[in-house]
Short mmCIF file of C-alpha atoms and ligand atoms in Angstrom, two decimals:
data_model
loop_
_atom_site.label_atom_id
_atom_site.label_comp_id
_atom_site.label_asym_id
_atom_site.label_seq_id
_atom_site.Cartn_x
_atom_site.Cartn_y
_atom_site.Cartn_z
CA MET A 1 0.00 0.00 0.00
CA SER A 2 1.32 3.45 -0.92
CA LEU A 3 1.59 6.01 1.87
CA PRO A 4 -0.60 9.14 1.78
CA VAL A 5 1.11 12.20 0.33
CA VAL A 6 1.47 15.84 1.41
CA ILE A 7 1.89 18.35 -1.41
CA LEU A 8 4.38 21.24 -0.97
CA GLY A 9 2.84 24.36 -2.52
CA ALA A 10 -0.73 25.28 -3.42
CA GLY A 11 -0.25 26.83 -6.88
CA GLY A 12 -0.91 25.73 -10.44
CA HIS A 13 1.69 22.96 -10.57
CA ALA A 14 0.26 21.53 -7.35
CA ARG A 15 -3.21 21.37 -8.93
CA VAL A 16 -1.87 19.48 -11.94
CA LEU A 17 -0.18 17.04 -9.56
CA LEU A 18 -3.38 16.66 -7.55
CA GLU A 19 -5.20 15.62 -10.71
CA ALA A 20 -2.46 13.10 -11.54
CA LEU A 21 -2.43 11.71 -7.98
CA ARG A 22 -6.21 11.28 -8.00
CA SER A 23 -6.11 9.55 -11.38
CA ALA A 24 -3.55 7.17 -9.89
CA SER A 25 -5.78 6.65 -6.79
CA ARG A 26 -3.20 8.12 -4.43
CA GLN A 27 -4.46 9.43 -1.08
CA VAL A 28 -3.64 13.10 -0.39
CA ALA A 29 -3.36 14.02 3.33
CA GLY A 30 -3.16 17.77 2.70
CA ILE A 31 -1.30 20.66 1.13
CA VAL A 32 1.22 22.98 2.81
CA ASP A 33 2.14 26.42 1.49
CA ALA A 34 4.80 28.98 2.43
CA ASP A 35 2.07 31.66 2.59
CA PRO A 36 0.28 31.47 5.96
CA ALA A 37 -2.68 33.38 4.45
CA ARG A 38 -3.59 30.24 2.51
CA ILE A 39 -4.08 28.04 5.58
CA GLY A 40 -7.68 26.79 5.73
CA GLU A 41 -8.29 27.19 1.96
CA THR A 42 -9.29 24.17 -0.04
CA VAL A 43 -7.64 23.41 -3.37
CA MET A 44 -9.74 21.06 -5.50
CA GLY A 45 -11.29 19.84 -2.24
CA VAL A 46 -7.96 19.34 -0.40
CA LEU A 47 -7.25 21.44 2.69
CA VAL A 48 -4.19 23.69 3.04
CA ILE A 49 -3.21 22.37 6.46
CA GLY A 50 -0.35 24.74 7.31
CA THR A 51 2.92 26.28 6.23
CA ASP A 52 5.87 24.06 5.24
CA GLU A 53 6.75 23.38 8.93
CA LYS A 54 3.42 21.51 9.28
CA VAL A 55 5.13 18.60 7.47
CA PHE A 56 7.06 17.92 10.69
CA ASP A 57 3.75 16.88 12.36
CA PHE A 58 4.11 13.70 10.25
CA ARG A 59 6.80 11.12 10.87
CA THR A 60 9.03 10.35 7.89
CA ASN A 61 7.55 6.84 7.62
CA GLU A 62 3.91 8.05 7.69
CA ILE A 63 3.80 10.08 4.47
CA GLU A 64 5.58 10.81 1.21
CA LEU A 65 6.01 14.35 -0.09
CA VAL A 66 5.18 15.74 -3.53
CA ASN A 67 7.02 18.84 -4.73
CA GLY A 68 4.25 21.16 -5.93
CA ILE A 69 6.49 24.09 -6.81
CA GLY A 70 6.57 24.77 -10.55
CA SER A 71 9.21 26.71 -12.51
CA VAL A 72 9.19 29.00 -15.52
CA ALA A 73 12.98 29.32 -15.85
CA SER A 74 15.31 28.67 -12.88
CA THR A 75 14.42 25.48 -11.01
CA ALA A 76 16.29 26.67 -7.88
CA LYS A 77 13.24 27.01 -5.60
CA ARG A 78 12.07 23.44 -6.33
CA VAL A 79 15.57 22.12 -5.87
CA GLU A 80 16.09 23.88 -2.51
CA LEU A 81 12.77 22.65 -1.12
CA PHE A 82 13.49 19.05 -2.19
CA ALA A 83 16.95 19.14 -0.59
CA ALA A 84 15.64 20.68 2.65
CA PHE A 85 13.04 17.95 3.25
CA LYS A 86 15.37 15.15 2.11
CA ALA A 87 17.83 16.39 4.77
CA HIS A 88 15.06 15.78 7.35
CA GLY A 89 14.65 12.20 6.13
CA TYR A 90 11.42 12.55 4.11
CA ARG A 91 10.86 10.59 0.93
CA PHE A 92 9.31 12.07 -2.22
CA ALA A 93 6.67 10.18 -4.19
CA THR A 94 7.23 9.49 -7.86
CA VAL A 95 4.07 10.72 -9.61
CA VAL A 96 3.00 9.27 -12.96
CA HIS A 97 -0.26 10.27 -14.65
CA PRO A 98 -1.96 7.10 -15.92
CA SER A 99 -2.08 8.52 -19.47
CA ALA A 100 1.73 8.78 -19.68
CA VAL A 101 3.48 6.12 -21.79
CA ILE A 102 6.65 4.85 -20.16
CA ALA A 103 8.94 2.22 -21.69
CA SER A 104 9.39 -0.92 -19.60
CA ASP A 105 13.13 -0.30 -19.22
CA ALA A 106 12.95 3.45 -18.56
CA GLU A 107 14.10 4.53 -15.10
CA LEU A 108 12.34 7.09 -12.92
CA ALA A 109 14.14 8.28 -9.79
CA GLU A 110 12.58 9.39 -6.51
CA GLY A 111 10.29 12.38 -6.85
CA ALA A 112 10.14 12.32 -10.65
CA GLN A 113 6.84 13.71 -11.97
CA ILE A 114 5.51 12.48 -15.30
CA MET A 115 2.44 14.40 -16.37
CA ALA A 116 -0.54 13.64 -18.60
CA GLY A 117 0.28 12.47 -22.11
CA ALA A 118 4.06 12.44 -21.65
CA VAL A 119 6.06 9.74 -23.44
CA ILE A 120 9.34 8.29 -22.08
CA GLN A 121 10.98 5.94 -24.56
CA ALA A 122 13.25 2.89 -24.24
CA GLY A 123 16.40 3.22 -22.19
CA ALA A 124 15.64 6.76 -20.96
CA SER A 125 16.24 7.79 -17.36
CA ILE A 126 14.69 10.65 -15.40
CA GLY A 127 16.57 11.94 -12.34
CA MET A 128 15.37 12.85 -8.86
CA ASN A 129 12.87 15.68 -8.49
CA SER A 130 12.57 16.22 -12.26
CA ILE A 131 9.36 17.06 -14.13
CA VAL A 132 8.40 15.74 -17.56
CA ASN A 133 5.42 18.00 -18.07
CA THR A 134 2.22 17.66 -20.08
CA ARG A 135 2.64 15.98 -23.50
CA ALA A 136 6.45 16.21 -23.47
CA ALA A 137 8.40 13.45 -25.25
CA VAL A 138 11.72 12.05 -24.03
CA ASP A 139 13.06 9.70 -26.66
CA HIS A 140 15.27 6.62 -26.45
CA ASP A 141 18.35 6.61 -24.23
CA CYS A 142 17.97 10.23 -23.03
CA ARG A 143 19.61 10.81 -19.64
CA ILE A 144 17.89 13.51 -17.61
CA GLY A 145 19.55 14.68 -14.39
CA ALA A 146 18.04 15.83 -11.09
CA GLY A 147 15.97 18.98 -10.61
CA VAL A 148 15.23 19.31 -14.33
CA HIS A 149 11.97 20.75 -15.72
CA ILE A 150 11.01 19.58 -19.19
CA ALA A 151 8.07 21.91 -19.82
CA PRO A 152 4.85 21.05 -21.70
CA GLY A 153 5.21 19.88 -25.30
CA VAL A 154 9.02 19.65 -25.36
CA THR A 155 10.55 17.09 -27.73
CA LEU A 156 13.89 15.53 -26.83
CA SER A 157 15.24 13.33 -29.63
CA GLY A 158 17.27 10.18 -28.91
CA ASP A 159 20.41 10.17 -26.76
CA VAL A 160 20.01 13.71 -25.41
CA ARG A 161 21.80 14.36 -22.10
CA VAL A 162 20.40 17.00 -19.75
CA ASP A 163 22.39 17.75 -16.59
CA ASP A 164 21.02 18.85 -13.20
CA ASP A 165 18.81 21.91 -12.64
CA VAL A 166 18.12 22.66 -16.33
CA HIS A 167 14.80 24.17 -17.51
CA ILE A 168 13.70 23.37 -21.07
CA GLY A 169 10.93 25.78 -22.04
CA THR A 170 7.53 24.94 -23.46
CA GLY A 171 7.55 23.42 -26.94
CA ALA A 172 11.35 23.42 -27.40
CA THR A 173 12.89 20.76 -29.65
CA VAL A 174 16.33 19.24 -29.08
CA ILE A 175 17.97 17.14 -31.79
CA GLN A 176 19.64 13.80 -31.14
CA GLY A 177 22.79 13.48 -29.10
CA VAL A 178 22.85 17.06 -27.73
CA HIS A 179 24.27 17.66 -24.23
CA ILE A 180 22.72 20.48 -22.14
CA SER A 181 24.92 21.28 -19.14
CA GLY A 182 23.75 22.12 -15.63
CA LYS A 183 21.64 25.14 -14.61
CA SER A 184 20.99 26.29 -18.17
CA VAL A 185 17.65 27.50 -19.50
CA VAL A 186 16.32 26.75 -23.00
CA GLY A 187 13.69 29.28 -24.10
CA ALA A 188 10.21 28.27 -25.16
CA GLY A 189 9.90 27.17 -28.79
CA SER A 190 13.65 26.93 -29.35
CA VAL A 191 15.32 24.40 -31.63
CA VAL A 192 18.56 23.21 -30.03
CA LEU A 193 21.07 21.88 -32.58
CA ARG A 194 24.33 22.08 -30.58
CA ASP A 195 25.55 21.38 -27.05
CA VAL A 196 24.63 24.04 -24.48
CA PRO A 197 27.24 25.01 -21.85
CA GLY A 198 26.33 25.29 -18.16
CA GLY A 199 24.60 28.27 -16.55
CA VAL A 200 23.47 30.04 -19.73
CA THR A 201 20.14 30.91 -21.36
CA VAL A 202 19.65 29.98 -25.00
CA TYR A 203 16.65 30.60 -27.24
CA GLY A 204 15.49 30.91 -30.80
CA VAL A 205 15.63 28.85 -33.99
CA PRO A 206 18.37 27.75 -34.04
CA ALA A 207 18.95 28.32 -30.31
CA ARG A 208 21.76 30.75 -29.48
CA GLU A 209 23.05 32.11 -26.20
CA ALA A 210 21.18 35.19 -24.93
CA ARG A 211 23.18 38.42 -24.87
CA LYS A 212 24.09 39.33 -21.28
C1 LIG B 301 2.71 24.47 -17.11
C2 LIG B 301 3.68 25.63 -17.24
O1 LIG B 301 3.28 26.75 -17.39
S1 LIG B 301 5.33 25.32 -17.10
C3 LIG B 301 6.16 26.83 -17.50
C4 LIG B 301 6.68 26.82 -18.91
N1 LIG B 301 7.26 28.12 -19.24
C5 LIG B 301 8.42 28.20 -19.90
O2 LIG B 301 8.98 27.20 -20.27
C6 LIG B 301 8.96 29.60 -20.11
C7 LIG B 301 10.37 29.58 -20.70
N2 LIG B 301 10.92 30.93 -20.67
C8 LIG B 301 11.30 31.64 -21.76
O3 LIG B 301 11.20 31.18 -22.91
C9 LIG B 301 11.83 33.04 -21.47
O4 LIG B 301 11.43 33.92 -22.51
C10 LIG B 301 13.38 33.04 -21.28
C11 LIG B 301 13.69 32.41 -19.91
C12 LIG B 301 14.11 32.32 -22.38
C13 LIG B 301 13.92 34.48 -21.32
O5 LIG B 301 13.26 35.24 -20.37
P1 LIG B 301 13.80 36.75 -20.05
O6 LIG B 301 15.24 36.69 -19.66
O7 LIG B 301 12.83 37.35 -19.09
O8 LIG B 301 13.78 37.42 -21.46
P2 LIG B 301 12.87 38.65 -21.98
O9 LIG B 301 11.41 38.31 -21.92
O10 LIG B 301 13.34 39.90 -21.28
O11 LIG B 301 13.28 38.73 -23.51
C14 LIG B 301 14.55 39.22 -23.93
C15 LIG B 301 14.61 39.11 -25.43
O12 LIG B 301 14.67 37.73 -25.81
C16 LIG B 301 13.58 37.38 -26.66
N3 LIG B 301 13.11 36.04 -26.24
C17 LIG B 301 12.82 35.64 -24.98
N4 LIG B 301 12.44 34.36 -24.96
C18 LIG B 301 12.50 33.92 -26.24
C19 LIG B 301 12.21 32.68 -26.86
N5 LIG B 301 11.80 31.63 -26.13
N6 LIG B 301 12.38 32.58 -28.19
C20 LIG B 301 12.80 33.67 -28.93
N7 LIG B 301 13.08 34.88 -28.39
C21 LIG B 301 12.94 35.01 -27.07
C22 LIG B 301 12.53 38.46 -26.41
O13 LIG B 301 11.67 38.61 -27.48
C23 LIG B 301 13.39 39.67 -26.14
O14 LIG B 301 13.84 40.17 -27.38
P3 LIG B 301 14.04 41.74 -27.63
O15 LIG B 301 15.09 42.16 -26.64
O16 LIG B 301 14.48 41.82 -29.06
O17 LIG B 301 12.71 42.38 -27.34
#
């Protein structure tokens, strides 16, 4: 039997997760949010039970956590929150919407979130705390690091390597074999034809580094 989950954050990404968790018949014990003003609200029928500290009312073996913080570029906030609760011994649930198609030999690490309509092909691996968002496609043998956000509708061709803490914007396309290094951001709609160094923002067709 799966443990009940507590969702961190009460925003839009959390609502998408709630839908996925319900579709997968996962019990949700409550939502916590950094904003105390939200305590007592209900989100799709689930109560906001407290601020983040409320998690400590639960023992680490009683619940799993779900990272409900989204990202539109830097994934730093999600990454920090994940690390903070891991340091306290909590485990994060891996969330898979039942409409996602996942190859039998694909690997999903702790806290990976695979949203509705996503496709993960043979030999691909998704790292800890990474999101493969709505209708994104991760093709064969891609290796996705930890704390990565692959936004809705992204297409990663075969053998793409994405290092930790990268954001790949909505609808971007990456050709086969490209390596995107850590903490970089790929703009929405970009077409990435060459390797991307770490810590930069690229966008456009073809994608080029943004002027500083
Ligand atoms: C479910 C969800 O909602 S998940 C969230 C998904 N959202 C995303 O993936 C958003 C991804 N973010 C982007 O694409 C952003 O535009 C970024 C991060 C690439 C750049 O953001 P900023 O640094 O704020 O850039 P800013 O908006 O100031 O634009 C600077 C210039 O770059 C251009 N530009 C920005 N993004 C892009 C892009 N994706 N493609 C082409 N040009 C772009 C702008 O038009 C502007 O050009 P100008 O100076 O000639 O007017």
